[in-house]
mmCIF file of C-alpha atoms in Angstrom:
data_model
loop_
_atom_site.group_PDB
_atom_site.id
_atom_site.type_symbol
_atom_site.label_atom_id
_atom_site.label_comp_id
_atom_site.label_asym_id
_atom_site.label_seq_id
_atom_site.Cartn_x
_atom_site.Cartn_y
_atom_site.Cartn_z
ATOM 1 C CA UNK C 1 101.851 100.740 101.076
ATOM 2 C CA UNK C 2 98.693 98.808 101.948
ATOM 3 C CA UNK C 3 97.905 95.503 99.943
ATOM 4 C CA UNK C 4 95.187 92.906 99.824
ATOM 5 C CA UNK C 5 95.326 89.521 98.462
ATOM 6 C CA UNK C 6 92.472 88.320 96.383
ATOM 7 C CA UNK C 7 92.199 84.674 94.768
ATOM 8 C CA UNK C 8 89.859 85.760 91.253
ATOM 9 C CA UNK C 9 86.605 83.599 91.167
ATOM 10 C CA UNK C 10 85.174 82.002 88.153
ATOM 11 C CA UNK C 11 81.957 84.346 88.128
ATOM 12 C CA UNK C 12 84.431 87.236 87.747
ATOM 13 C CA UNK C 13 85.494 86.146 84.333
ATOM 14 C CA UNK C 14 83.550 86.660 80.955
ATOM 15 C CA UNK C 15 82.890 84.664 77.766
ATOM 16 C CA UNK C 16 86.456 84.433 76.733
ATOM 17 C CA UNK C 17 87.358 82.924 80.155
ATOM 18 C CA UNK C 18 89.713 85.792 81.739
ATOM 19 C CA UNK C 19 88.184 88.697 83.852
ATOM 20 C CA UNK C 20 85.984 91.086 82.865
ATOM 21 C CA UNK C 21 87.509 94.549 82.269
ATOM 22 C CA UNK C 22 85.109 96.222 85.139
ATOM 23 C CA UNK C 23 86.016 93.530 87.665
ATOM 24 C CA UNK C 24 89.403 95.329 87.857
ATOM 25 C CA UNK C 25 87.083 98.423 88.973
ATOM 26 C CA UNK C 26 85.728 96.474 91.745
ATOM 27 C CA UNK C 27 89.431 94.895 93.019
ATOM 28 C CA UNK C 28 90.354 98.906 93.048
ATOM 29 C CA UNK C 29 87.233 99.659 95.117
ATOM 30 C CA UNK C 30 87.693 97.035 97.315
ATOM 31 C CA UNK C 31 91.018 97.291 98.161
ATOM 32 C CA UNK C 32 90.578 100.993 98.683
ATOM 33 C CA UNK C 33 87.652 99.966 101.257
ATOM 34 C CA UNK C 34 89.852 97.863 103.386
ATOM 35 C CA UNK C 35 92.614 100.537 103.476
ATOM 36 C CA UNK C 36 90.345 103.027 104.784
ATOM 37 C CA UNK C 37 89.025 100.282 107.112
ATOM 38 C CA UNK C 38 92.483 99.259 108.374
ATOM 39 C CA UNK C 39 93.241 103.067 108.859
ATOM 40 C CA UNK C 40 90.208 102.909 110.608
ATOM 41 C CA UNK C 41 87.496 104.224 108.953
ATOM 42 C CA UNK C 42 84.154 102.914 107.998
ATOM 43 C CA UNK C 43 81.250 103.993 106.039
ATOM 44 C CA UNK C 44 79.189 104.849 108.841
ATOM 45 C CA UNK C 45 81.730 106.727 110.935
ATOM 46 C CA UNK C 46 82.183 109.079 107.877
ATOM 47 C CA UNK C 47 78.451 109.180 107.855
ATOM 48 C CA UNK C 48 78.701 109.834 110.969
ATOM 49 C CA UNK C 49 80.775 113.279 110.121
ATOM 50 C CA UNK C 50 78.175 114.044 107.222
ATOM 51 C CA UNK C 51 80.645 113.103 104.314
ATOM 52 C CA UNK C 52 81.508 110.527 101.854
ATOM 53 C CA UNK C 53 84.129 109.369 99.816
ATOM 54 C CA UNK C 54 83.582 109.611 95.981
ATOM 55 C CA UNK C 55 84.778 108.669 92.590
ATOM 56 C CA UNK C 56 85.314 111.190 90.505
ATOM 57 C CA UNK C 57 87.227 109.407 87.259
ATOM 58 C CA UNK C 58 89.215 105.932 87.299
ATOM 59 C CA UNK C 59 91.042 104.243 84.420
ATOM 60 C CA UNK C 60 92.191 100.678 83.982
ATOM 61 C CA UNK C 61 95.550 99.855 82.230
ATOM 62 C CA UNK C 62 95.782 96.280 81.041
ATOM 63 C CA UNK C 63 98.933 94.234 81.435
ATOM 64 C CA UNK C 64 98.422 90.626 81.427
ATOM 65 C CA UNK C 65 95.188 88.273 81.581
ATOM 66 C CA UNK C 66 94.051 86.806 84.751
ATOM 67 C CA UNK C 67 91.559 83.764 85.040
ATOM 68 C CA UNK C 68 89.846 81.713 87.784
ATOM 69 C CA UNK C 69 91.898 80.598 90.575
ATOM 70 C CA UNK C 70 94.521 83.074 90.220
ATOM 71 C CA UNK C 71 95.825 84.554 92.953
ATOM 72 C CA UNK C 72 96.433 88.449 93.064
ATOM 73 C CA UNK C 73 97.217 91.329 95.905
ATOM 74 C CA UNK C 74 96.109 94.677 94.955
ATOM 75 C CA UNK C 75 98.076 97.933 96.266
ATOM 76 C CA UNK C 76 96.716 101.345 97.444
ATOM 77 C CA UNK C 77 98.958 104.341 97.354
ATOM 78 C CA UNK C 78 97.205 107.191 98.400
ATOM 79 C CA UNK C 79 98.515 110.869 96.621
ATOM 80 C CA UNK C 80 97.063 114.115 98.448
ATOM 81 C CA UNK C 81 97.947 117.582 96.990
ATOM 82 C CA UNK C 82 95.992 120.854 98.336
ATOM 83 C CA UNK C 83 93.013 120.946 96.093
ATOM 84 C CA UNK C 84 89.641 118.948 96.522
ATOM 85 C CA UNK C 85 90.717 115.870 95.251
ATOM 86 C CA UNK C 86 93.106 113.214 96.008
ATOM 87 C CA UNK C 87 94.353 110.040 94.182
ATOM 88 C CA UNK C 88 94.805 106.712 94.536
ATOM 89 C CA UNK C 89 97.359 104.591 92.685
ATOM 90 C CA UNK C 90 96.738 100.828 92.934
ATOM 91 C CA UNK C 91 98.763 97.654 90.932
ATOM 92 C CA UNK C 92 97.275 94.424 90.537
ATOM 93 C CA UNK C 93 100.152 91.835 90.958
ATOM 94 C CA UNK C 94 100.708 87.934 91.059
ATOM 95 C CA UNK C 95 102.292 86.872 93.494
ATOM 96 C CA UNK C 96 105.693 86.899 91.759
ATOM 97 C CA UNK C 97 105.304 90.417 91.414
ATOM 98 C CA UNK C 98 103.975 90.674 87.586
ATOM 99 C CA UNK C 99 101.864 93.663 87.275
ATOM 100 C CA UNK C 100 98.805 92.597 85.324
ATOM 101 C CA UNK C 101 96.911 95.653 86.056
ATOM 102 C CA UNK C 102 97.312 99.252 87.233
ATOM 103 C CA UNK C 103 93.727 101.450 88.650
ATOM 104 C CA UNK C 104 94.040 105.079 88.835
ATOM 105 C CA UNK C 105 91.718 106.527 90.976
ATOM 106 C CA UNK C 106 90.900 110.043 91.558
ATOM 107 C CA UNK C 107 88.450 110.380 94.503
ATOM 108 C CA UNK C 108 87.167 113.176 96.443
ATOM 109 C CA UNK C 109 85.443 113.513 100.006
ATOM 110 C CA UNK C 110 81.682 114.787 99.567
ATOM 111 C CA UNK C 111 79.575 116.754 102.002
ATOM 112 C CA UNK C 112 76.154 114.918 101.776
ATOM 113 C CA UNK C 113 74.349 117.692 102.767
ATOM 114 C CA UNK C 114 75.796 120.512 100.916
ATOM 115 C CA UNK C 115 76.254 118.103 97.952
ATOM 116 C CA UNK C 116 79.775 119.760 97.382
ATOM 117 C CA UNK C 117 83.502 118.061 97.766
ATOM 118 C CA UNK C 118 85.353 119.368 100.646
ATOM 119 C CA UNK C 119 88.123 121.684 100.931
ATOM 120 C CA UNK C 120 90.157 119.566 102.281
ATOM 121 C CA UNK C 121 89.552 115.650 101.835
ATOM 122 C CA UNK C 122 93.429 114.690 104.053
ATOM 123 C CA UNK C 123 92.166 116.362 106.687
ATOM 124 C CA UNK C 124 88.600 114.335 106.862
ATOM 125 C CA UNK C 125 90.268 111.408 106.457
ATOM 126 C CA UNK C 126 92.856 112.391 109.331
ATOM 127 C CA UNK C 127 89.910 113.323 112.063
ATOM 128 C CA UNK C 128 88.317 110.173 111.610
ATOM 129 C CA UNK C 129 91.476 107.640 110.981
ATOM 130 C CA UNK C 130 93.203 105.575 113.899
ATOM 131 C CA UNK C 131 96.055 104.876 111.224
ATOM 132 C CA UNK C 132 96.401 107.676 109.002
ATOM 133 C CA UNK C 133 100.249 106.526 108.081
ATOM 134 C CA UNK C 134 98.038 103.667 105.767
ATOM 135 C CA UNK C 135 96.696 106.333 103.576
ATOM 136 C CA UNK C 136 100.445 108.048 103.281
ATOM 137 C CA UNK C 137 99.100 110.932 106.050
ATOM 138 C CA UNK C 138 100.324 112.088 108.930
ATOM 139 C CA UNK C 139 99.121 111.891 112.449
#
């Protein structure tokens, strides 16, 4: 499973002092960024194939409060099943392992020209990925 380790900054958090509720949303994004990255895949060389990855719906479940200076890794567990979408299971954790938030992501791969998902998002990801064991695919 791929993980990133953040350290939360003080702009992240609102009035109450603890981080904003879409902040999480941007940790899941992230994280799911530099997965794709350290499979090796970039923006531009999906460009390059005419797609893109979308969001299609992601939820946020709360566990415990996290404020500036906190240190977190965020997870990205990658689920593919045989339609057009896949999803993405990430945990926010401290470093002791508390889960203070989960992101469930379901994400698709979009042809930019046709403006229509793909059949078959794995296999985009596969032509394109160095590393395709970091987003639970085969070579």
């Amino acid at each position: 499973m791929f993980t990133i380790r953040l350290t939360v900054r003080a702009y992240e958090l609102d009035a109450q002092g603890i981080v904003n509720g879409a902040v999480y949303l941007q940790y899941g994004e992230h994280a799911r960024w530099e997965c794709l990255r350290a499979a090796g895949i970039t923006a531009d060389s999906l460009r390059a194939k005419g797609v893109t990855p979308i969001r299609i719906e992601e939820t946020v479940r709360y566990h415990e409060q996290l404020r500036a200076g906190d240190e977190i890794t965020v997870s990205c567990a990658f689920t593919w099943g045989d339609g057009k979408a896949f999803r993405v299971h990430q945990d926010v954790r401290r470093p002791d392992g508390t889960l203070v938030a989960e992101v469930a992501n379901v994400g698709g791969v979009l042809d930019v020209e046709a403006g229509r998902l793909v059949r078959d998002p794995a296999e985009r990801f596969r032509a394109v990925a160095t590393d395709p064991a970091l987003l639970g695919l085969a070579g």
